[in-house]
Structure formats: C-alpha cells, structure tokens
PDB file of C-alpha atoms and ligand atoms in Angstrom:
ATOM      1  CA  MET A   1      39.039 109.204 180.217  1.00 90.00           C
ATOM      2  CA  VAL A   2      42.388 110.705 181.192  1.00 95.00           C
ATOM      3  CA  VAL A   3      44.509 113.564 179.867  1.00 98.00           C
ATOM      4  CA  ASP A   4      46.814 111.605 178.251  1.00 97.00           C
ATOM      5  CA  PHE A   5      49.058 113.982 175.233  1.00 98.00           C
ATOM      6  CA  LYS A   6      50.265 117.340 175.204  1.00 98.00           C
ATOM      7  CA  LEU A   7      50.129 118.482 171.746  1.00 98.00           C
ATOM      8  CA  TYR A   8      46.516 119.033 170.961  1.00 98.00           C
ATOM      9  CA  LEU A   9      46.192 119.611 167.342  1.00 98.00           C
ATOM     10  CA  ILE A  10      43.520 121.660 165.954  1.00 98.00           C
ATOM     11  CA  THR A  11      41.976 121.932 162.224  1.00 98.00           C
ATOM     12  CA  ASP A  12      41.133 124.599 160.174  1.00 97.00           C
ATOM     13  CA  ARG A  13      40.823 123.257 157.120  1.00 95.00           C
ATOM     14  CA  LYS A  14      41.780 127.255 155.963  1.00 95.00           C
ATOM     15  CA  VAL A  15      44.878 126.563 156.540  1.00 95.00           C
ATOM     16  CA  ILE A  16      45.909 123.065 155.128  1.00 96.00           C
ATOM     17  CA  LYS A  17      47.032 122.736 151.280  1.00 93.00           C
ATOM     18  CA  THR A  18      45.824 119.689 151.109  1.00 95.00           C
ATOM     19  CA  SER A  19      41.731 117.542 152.315  1.00 97.00           C
ATOM     20  CA  LEU A  20      41.410 117.722 155.730  1.00 98.00           C
ATOM     21  CA  PRO A  21      41.448 114.193 156.158  1.00 98.00           C
ATOM     22  CA  ALA A  22      44.680 113.946 154.082  1.00 98.00           C
ATOM     23  CA  ALA A  23      46.118 116.751 156.223  1.00 98.00           C
ATOM     24  CA  VAL A  24      44.921 114.231 159.746  1.00 98.00           C
ATOM     25  CA  ARG A  25      46.450 110.809 158.253  1.00 98.00           C
ATOM     26  CA  LEU A  26      49.870 112.757 157.916  1.00 98.00           C
ATOM     27  CA  ALA A  27      49.323 113.961 161.356  1.00 98.00           C
ATOM     28  CA  LEU A  28      48.685 111.345 163.436  1.00 98.00           C
ATOM     29  CA  LYS A  29      52.026 109.724 161.230  1.00 98.00           C
ATOM     30  CA  GLY A  30      54.046 111.991 162.608  1.00 98.00           C
ATOM     31  CA  GLY A  31      52.621 110.893 166.334  1.00 98.00           C
ATOM     32  CA  VAL A  32      50.198 113.431 166.818  1.00 98.00           C
ATOM     33  CA  ARG A  33      46.876 111.832 169.524  1.00 98.00           C
ATOM     34  CA  ALA A  34      44.867 114.322 170.334  1.00 98.00           C
ATOM     35  CA  VAL A  35      42.985 116.563 167.207  1.00 99.00           C
ATOM     36  CA  GLN A  36      39.921 118.836 167.994  1.00 98.00           C
ATOM     37  CA  VAL A  37      37.723 119.597 164.733  1.00 98.00           C
ATOM     38  CA  ARG A  38      37.252 123.196 164.989  1.00 98.00           C
ATOM     39  CA  GLU A  39      35.591 123.944 161.848  1.00 97.00           C
ATOM     40  CA  LYS A  40      33.470 127.025 163.198  1.00 95.00           C
ATOM     41  CA  ASP A  41      31.833 127.801 159.687  1.00 96.00           C
ATOM     42  CA  LEU A  42      30.529 124.361 158.170  1.00 97.00           C
ATOM     43  CA  PRO A  43      26.841 123.350 157.759  1.00 98.00           C
ATOM     44  CA  VAL A  44      26.106 121.043 160.724  1.00 98.00           C
ATOM     45  CA  ARG A  45      25.341 117.534 158.008  1.00 98.00           C
ATOM     46  CA  GLU A  46      28.767 118.517 156.807  1.00 98.00           C
ATOM     47  CA  LEU A  47      29.744 118.818 159.873  1.00 98.00           C
ATOM     48  CA  LEU A  48      29.147 115.505 160.850  1.00 98.00           C
ATOM     49  CA  ALA A  49      30.713 113.932 157.826  1.00 98.00           C
ATOM     50  CA  ILE A  50      34.309 115.399 158.447  1.00 98.00           C
ATOM     51  CA  ALA A  51      34.252 114.182 161.844  1.00 98.00           C
ATOM     52  CA  GLN A  52      32.846 110.261 161.017  1.00 98.00           C
ATOM     53  CA  GLU A  53      35.418 109.999 158.901  1.00 98.00           C
ATOM     54  CA  LEU A  54      38.335 111.535 160.973  1.00 98.00           C
ATOM     55  CA  ARG A  55      36.883 109.094 163.599  1.00 98.00           C
ATOM     56  CA  ARG A  56      37.915 105.895 162.159  1.00 98.00           C
ATOM     57  CA  ILE A  57      41.276 107.676 160.750  1.00 98.00           C
ATOM     58  CA  THR A  58      41.679 109.271 164.466  1.00 98.00           C
ATOM     59  CA  ARG A  59      40.128 105.012 165.763  1.00 98.00           C
ATOM     60  CA  GLU A  60      42.780 103.420 164.124  1.00 98.00           C
ATOM     61  CA  SER A  61      45.647 105.921 165.233  1.00 98.00           C
ATOM     62  CA  ASN A  62      44.375 105.417 169.028  1.00 98.00           C
ATOM     63  CA  ALA A  63      44.428 109.121 168.992  1.00 98.00           C
ATOM     64  CA  LYS A  64      41.622 110.921 170.922  1.00 98.00           C
ATOM     65  CA  LEU A  65      39.383 112.936 168.417  1.00 99.00           C
ATOM     66  CA  PHE A  66      37.591 116.369 169.713  1.00 99.00           C
ATOM     67  CA  ILE A  67      34.859 118.195 168.649  1.00 98.00           C
ATOM     68  CA  ASN A  68      34.221 121.776 168.835  1.00 98.00           C
ATOM     69  CA  ASP A  69      31.365 123.527 170.131  1.00 98.00           C
ATOM     70  CA  ARG A  70      28.841 121.166 168.461  1.00 98.00           C
ATOM     71  CA  VAL A  71      28.093 118.608 172.152  1.00 98.00           C
ATOM     72  CA  ASP A  72      24.821 116.467 169.371  1.00 98.00           C
ATOM     73  CA  VAL A  73      27.968 115.857 166.345  1.00 98.00           C
ATOM     74  CA  ALA A  74      29.634 114.690 169.631  1.00 98.00           C
ATOM     75  CA  VAL A  75      27.936 112.833 171.071  1.00 98.00           C
ATOM     76  CA  THR A  76      27.160 110.989 167.534  1.00 98.00           C
ATOM     77  CA  ILE A  77      30.653 110.187 166.645  1.00 98.00           C
ATOM     78  CA  GLU A  78      31.617 108.659 169.414  1.00 98.00           C
ATOM     79  CA  ALA A  79      34.373 111.762 170.065  1.00 98.00           C
ATOM     80  CA  ASP A  80      36.550 111.302 172.492  1.00 98.00           C
ATOM     81  CA  GLY A  81      35.640 114.574 174.057  1.00 98.00           C
ATOM     82  CA  ILE A  82      34.494 118.269 173.465  1.00 98.00           C
ATOM     83  CA  HIS A  83      35.695 121.556 173.510  1.00 99.00           C
ATOM     84  CA  LEU A  84      33.929 124.484 174.235  1.00 98.00           C
ATOM     85  CA  GLY A  85      35.057 128.549 173.779  1.00 97.00           C
ATOM     86  CA  HIS A  86      32.885 131.162 174.996  1.00 92.00           C
ATOM     87  CA  HIS A  87      29.629 130.371 173.071  1.00 94.00           C
ATOM     88  CA  SER A  88      29.279 127.511 174.011  1.00 98.00           C
ATOM     89  CA  MET A  89      27.296 125.269 176.187  1.00 98.00           C
ATOM     90  CA  PRO A  90      28.727 125.660 179.906  1.00 97.00           C
ATOM     91  CA  SER A  91      30.643 123.054 181.479  1.00 98.00           C
ATOM     92  CA  GLU A  92      27.835 122.116 183.387  1.00 98.00           C
ATOM     93  CA  ALA A  93      25.135 121.404 181.158  1.00 98.00           C
ATOM     94  CA  VAL A  94      27.944 119.561 179.044  1.00 98.00           C
ATOM     95  CA  ARG A  95      28.626 117.157 181.503  1.00 98.00           C
ATOM     96  CA  LYS A  96      24.903 116.247 182.271  1.00 98.00           C
ATOM     97  CA  ILE A  97      25.165 115.334 179.123  1.00 97.00           C
ATOM     98  CA  VAL A  98      28.328 112.882 178.661  1.00 97.00           C
ATOM     99  CA  GLY A  99      28.436 112.042 181.661  1.00 96.00           C
ATOM    100  CA  LYS A 100      32.677 111.248 182.944  1.00 95.00           C
ATOM    101  CA  LYS A 101      33.266 109.629 179.093  1.00 94.00           C
ATOM    102  CA  MET A 102      33.874 112.056 178.040  1.00 98.00           C
ATOM    103  CA  LEU A 103      36.730 114.918 178.482  1.00 98.00           C
ATOM    104  CA  ILE A 104      35.241 118.869 178.190  1.00 98.00           C
ATOM    105  CA  GLY A 105      38.523 120.789 177.246  1.00 99.00           C
ATOM    106  CA  VAL A 106      38.046 124.543 177.771  1.00 98.00           C
ATOM    107  CA  SER A 107      39.833 127.713 176.230  1.00 98.00           C
ATOM    108  CA  ALA A 108      40.750 130.403 178.520  1.00 98.00           C
ATOM    109  CA  HIS A 109      42.074 133.942 177.939  1.00 96.00           C
ATOM    110  CA  SER A 110      42.881 134.297 181.470  1.00 97.00           C
ATOM    111  CA  LEU A 111      43.265 133.583 185.206  1.00 98.00           C
ATOM    112  CA  THR A 112      39.542 134.430 185.588  1.00 98.00           C
ATOM    113  CA  GLU A 113      38.513 131.703 182.927  1.00 98.00           C
ATOM    114  CA  ALA A 114      40.686 129.493 183.444  1.00 98.00           C
ATOM    115  CA  VAL A 115      39.031 129.638 187.127  1.00 98.00           C
ATOM    116  CA  ASN A 116      35.789 129.580 186.122  1.00 98.00           C
ATOM    117  CA  ALA A 117      36.655 126.857 183.756  1.00 98.00           C
ATOM    118  CA  GLU A 118      37.992 124.059 187.455  1.00 98.00           C
ATOM    119  CA  LYS A 119      35.853 125.425 188.645  1.00 98.00           C
ATOM    120  CA  ALA A 120      32.836 123.847 186.114  1.00 98.00           C
ATOM    121  CA  GLY A 121      34.057 121.168 185.788  1.00 98.00           C
ATOM    122  CA  ALA A 122      36.523 121.348 183.302  1.00 98.00           C
ATOM    123  CA  ASP A 123      39.367 118.131 182.582  1.00 98.00           C
ATOM    124  CA  PHE A 124      41.577 120.667 181.273  1.00 98.00           C
ATOM    125  CA  ILE A 125      42.244 123.751 178.966  1.00 98.00           C
ATOM    126  CA  THR A 126      43.849 125.703 176.315  1.00 98.00           C
ATOM    127  CA  LEU A 127      45.209 129.023 177.202  1.00 98.00           C
ATOM    128  CA  GLY A 128      45.991 131.853 174.743  1.00 95.00           C
ATOM    129  CA  PRO A 129      46.694 133.961 172.661  1.00 96.00           C
ATOM    130  CA  ILE A 130      50.034 132.957 174.173  1.00 97.00           C
ATOM    131  CA  PHE A 131      51.756 134.845 170.770  1.00 96.00           C
ATOM    132  CA  MET A 132      50.272 136.518 168.349  1.00 91.00           C
ATOM    133  CA  THR A 133      49.253 134.577 166.060  1.00 84.00           C
ATOM    134  CA  PRO A 134      49.634 134.790 162.093  1.00 68.00           C
ATOM    135  CA  THR A 135      45.787 135.526 161.694  1.00 65.00           C
ATOM    136  CA  LYS A 136      46.921 138.488 163.976  1.00 61.00           C
ATOM    137  CA  MET A 137      44.320 140.317 166.102  1.00 70.00           C
ATOM    138  CA  GLN A 138      41.426 138.080 165.436  1.00 79.00           C
ATOM    139  CA  TYR A 139      41.986 136.042 168.782  1.00 84.00           C
ATOM    140  CA  GLY A 140      42.752 139.417 170.939  1.00 85.00           C
ATOM    141  CA  GLU A 141      45.858 140.893 171.930  1.00 90.00           C
ATOM    142  CA  PRO A 142      48.571 138.099 172.906  1.00 95.00           C
ATOM    143  CA  LEU A 143      48.805 137.237 176.917  1.00 96.00           C
ATOM    144  CA  GLY A 144      52.513 136.585 176.066  1.00 97.00           C
ATOM    145  CA  VAL A 145      54.356 133.216 178.381  1.00 98.00           C
ATOM    146  CA  GLU A 146      54.042 134.622 182.002  1.00 98.00           C
ATOM    147  CA  VAL A 147      50.499 134.199 182.274  1.00 98.00           C
ATOM    148  CA  ILE A 148      51.033 130.405 181.765  1.00 98.00           C
ATOM    149  CA  ARG A 149      53.528 130.514 185.263  1.00 98.00           C
ATOM    150  CA  ILE A 150      50.695 132.414 186.863  1.00 98.00           C
ATOM    151  CA  VAL A 151      47.835 130.640 186.131  1.00 98.00           C
ATOM    152  CA  LYS A 152      49.769 127.027 186.711  1.00 98.00           C
ATOM    153  CA  GLN A 153      49.806 128.241 190.104  1.00 98.00           C
ATOM    154  CA  HIS A 154      45.859 128.918 190.604  1.00 98.00           C
ATOM    155  CA  ILE A 155      44.809 125.757 188.819  1.00 98.00           C
ATOM    156  CA  ARG A 156      45.538 122.039 188.698  1.00 98.00           C
ATOM    157  CA  ILE A 157      43.953 121.136 185.594  1.00 98.00           C
ATOM    158  CA  PRO A 158      46.101 120.717 182.666  1.00 98.00           C
ATOM    159  CA  VAL A 159      46.901 124.579 180.868  1.00 98.00           C
ATOM    160  CA  PHE A 160      47.416 123.731 176.971  1.00 98.00           C
ATOM    161  CA  GLY A 161      49.533 127.389 175.538  1.00 98.00           C
ATOM    162  CA  LEU A 162      47.587 128.220 172.745  1.00 98.00           C
ATOM    163  CA  GLY A 163      48.410 131.245 169.572  1.00 97.00           C
ATOM    164  CA  GLY A 164      51.245 131.814 167.477  1.00 96.00           C
ATOM    165  CA  ILE A 165      53.254 128.845 168.906  1.00 98.00           C
ATOM    166  CA  GLY A 166      55.659 126.967 166.528  1.00 97.00           C
ATOM    167  CA  ASN A 167      59.300 125.241 166.348  1.00 96.00           C
ATOM    168  CA  THR A 168      61.016 129.051 167.534  1.00 96.00           C
ATOM    169  CA  ASN A 169      58.676 129.717 170.930  1.00 97.00           C
ATOM    170  CA  ILE A 170      57.549 126.329 171.792  1.00 98.00           C
ATOM    171  CA  ALA A 171      60.344 125.528 174.335  1.00 97.00           C
ATOM    172  CA  GLN A 172      59.698 128.996 176.009  1.00 97.00           C
ATOM    173  CA  VAL A 173      55.869 128.168 176.451  1.00 98.00           C
ATOM    174  CA  MET A 174      56.839 124.619 178.033  1.00 98.00           C
ATOM    175  CA  GLN A 175      59.612 126.468 180.724  1.00 97.00           C
ATOM    176  CA  ALA A 176      56.488 128.730 181.639  1.00 98.00           C
ATOM    177  CA  LYS A 177      55.039 124.811 183.004  1.00 97.00           C
ATOM    178  CA  ALA A 178      52.759 124.527 180.553  1.00 98.00           C
ATOM    179  CA  ASP A 179      51.103 120.819 180.296  1.00 98.00           C
ATOM    180  CA  GLY A 180      51.215 120.722 176.538  1.00 98.00           C
ATOM    181  CA  ILE A 181      51.112 122.427 173.274  1.00 98.00           C
ATOM    182  CA  ALA A 182      47.910 123.229 171.016  1.00 98.00           C
ATOM    183  CA  MET A 183      48.168 124.297 167.782  1.00 98.00           C
ATOM    184  CA  ILE A 184      47.097 124.998 164.135  1.00 97.00           C
ATOM    185  CA  SER A 185      49.381 126.530 161.923  1.00 96.00           C
ATOM    186  CA  ALA A 186      52.957 125.461 162.618  1.00 97.00           C
ATOM    187  CA  ILE A 187      51.823 121.611 161.481  1.00 98.00           C
ATOM    188  CA  PHE A 188      48.680 122.721 159.300  1.00 98.00           C
ATOM    189  CA  ALA A 189      50.399 124.969 157.994  1.00 97.00           C
ATOM    190  CA  ALA A 190      53.421 123.228 157.241  1.00 97.00           C
ATOM    191  CA  ASP A 191      54.459 121.758 153.878  1.00 97.00           C
ATOM    192  CA  ASP A 192      55.606 118.782 155.453  1.00 98.00           C
ATOM    193  CA  ILE A 193      53.093 117.772 158.117  1.00 98.00           C
ATOM    194  CA  GLN A 194      53.907 114.774 158.805  1.00 98.00           C
ATOM    195  CA  ARG A 195      57.756 116.539 159.745  1.00 98.00           C
ATOM    196  CA  ALA A 196      56.545 118.862 161.345  1.00 98.00           C
ATOM    197  CA  ALA A 197      54.338 117.369 163.921  1.00 98.00           C
ATOM    198  CA  GLU A 198      57.573 114.424 164.431  1.00 98.00           C
ATOM    199  CA  LEU A 199      59.157 117.804 165.377  1.00 98.00           C
ATOM    200  CA  MET A 200      57.147 119.580 167.545  1.00 98.00           C
ATOM    201  CA  ASN A 201      56.401 116.299 169.254  1.00 97.00           C
ATOM    202  CA  ARG A 202      60.015 115.959 170.254  1.00 97.00           C
ATOM    203  CA  ARG A 203      60.495 119.687 170.638  1.00 97.00           C
ATOM    204  CA  ILE A 204      57.638 119.322 173.669  1.00 97.00           C
ATOM    205  CA  GLY A 205      59.919 115.692 174.771  1.00 96.00           C
ATOM    206  CA  GLU A 206      62.610 117.774 175.376  1.00 95.00           C
ATOM    207  CA  ALA A 207      61.299 120.514 176.682  1.00 91.00           C
ATOM    208  CA  VAL A 208      59.645 117.378 179.517  1.00 84.00           C
ATOM    209  CA  GLN A 209      62.860 116.142 179.951  1.00 77.00           C
TER     210      GLN A 209
HETATM  211  N1  TZP B   1      42.655 130.389 170.036  1.00 72.41           N
HETATM  212  C1  TZP B   1      43.729 131.721 170.670  1.00 72.41           C
HETATM  213  S1  TZP B   1      44.661 131.339 169.300  1.00 72.41           S
HETATM  214  C2  TZP B   1      44.211 130.526 168.502  1.00 72.41           C
HETATM  215  C3  TZP B   1      43.161 130.068 168.678  1.00 72.41           C
HETATM  216  C4  TZP B   1      41.405 129.118 168.202  1.00 72.41           C
HETATM  217  C5  TZP B   1      44.834 129.588 166.816  1.00 72.41           C
HETATM  218  C6  TZP B   1      45.950 129.492 167.045  1.00 72.41           C
HETATM  219  O1  TZP B   1      46.295 128.807 166.533  1.00 72.41           O
HETATM  220  P1  TZP B   1      47.902 129.013 165.982  1.00 72.41           P
HETATM  221  O2  TZP B   1      47.685 128.876 164.130  1.00 72.41           O
HETATM  222  O3  TZP B   1      48.019 127.671 166.346  1.00 72.41           O
HETATM  223  O4  TZP B   1      48.470 129.922 166.105  1.00 72.41           O
END
C-alpha cells in the first residue's frame, strides 16, 4: 500500500451541511482520493455503521479510506489505513495488528514528533496546525509554514500540511515542500463541496508543476 495521494480529506460532520455520506460522495466526484473518518465523539456502533457506508462509497471511486484511532473499526471494514494521534495506540503496536496491509498515518505537531513518528514506522504524517484554524486554539498554536521545510530536512516519509489551509494559502504550504495537504473545512464547510474539492486538487496540481 503506497501513499499515492496529495489531498487528504478529513471528516467532521459538525461542519458539513448535508449528511456525511452525501458530502463524501461530492468530494469524491471532485477528485478526492483519500478520506479519513475522524468522528471522535461517535459511539463505536455508529462509527462502525458510518465507516461501513463510507467504505462502500470510497471503493466505488477507487479512493483510500482511513479510520482515525479505532484500529478495531479499521480492521473490521477493511480500511486502507489508520490514522493515529497522541492518545491512540502506538504505531509499533498497530503495525503488529495490520502488518503492511494498511497505511499508518500519524498526527505530528513538532519536529520531534515528526521524527519519532517516522522512527515508529509511520507511512506518513500530518503536520499542524500550520495556520490558525477556524476553531481557533483547539489544535494549539499555529506552527507556520517554515516548520514543513525544517521537518522535510529530517524525515523521508511524506508530510501533509494541516490546519487552516484553503485556497488562499495552499500554494504557500506546497512551496514549503509539503508532499500534500490535509484539510477539513476548505472542502467540507463549502457550499459546493464538489467544486471546492476540484479547486483544491487543481491548486495542488499547479504547485507541483
Ligand atoms: N489537527 C490540527 S489542525 C486540525 C486537526 C485535526 C483541523 C484542521 O481543520 P481545517 O478545517 O482544515 O483547518
């Protein structure tokens, strides 16, 4: 399994104006090829039901599906990957369960965390928050784009910039040598999700030329 995407779309049903499956369908139509289900407050049975539905939908579009934190759910629905945060099981333990069959993404918030994530066997990291996010300080102080450049000098696995990224600053993040962009609201809070996804994909494409 390889990291063959540059846009990593993370769900948050609280910012979505329609249902989560409908929103994901639109994003897929707009060209998204990797989706992470991050619905931390859902009871596991509800999460499993949503994940199962999103598995069907993403499969139809040949898109990768990741589950945040819940390795049990990821294994059950045959996800393509698992995304781990601070309070998740460590990557080494997760690797014992999923082997090489699944990608492991890890959330990093500093150079040290990025280096540790690579050492622990992550396949890629998200790094952020790069900018102030709409939900302000929930995710900590913004790191700024320079941290991407620095992290890229120390690790080899792909780095996805995350946090407060949208149409106006996506180019800046790619110019700082990010391998890709992870985002929630620039796509899921948009009135036209399909168009927003198309636009973000186009911006990333322009930046890598
Ligand atoms: N971790 C750091 S920032 C963030 C997460 C989950 C949220 C990013 O959301 P948005 O809407 O793309 O700024």
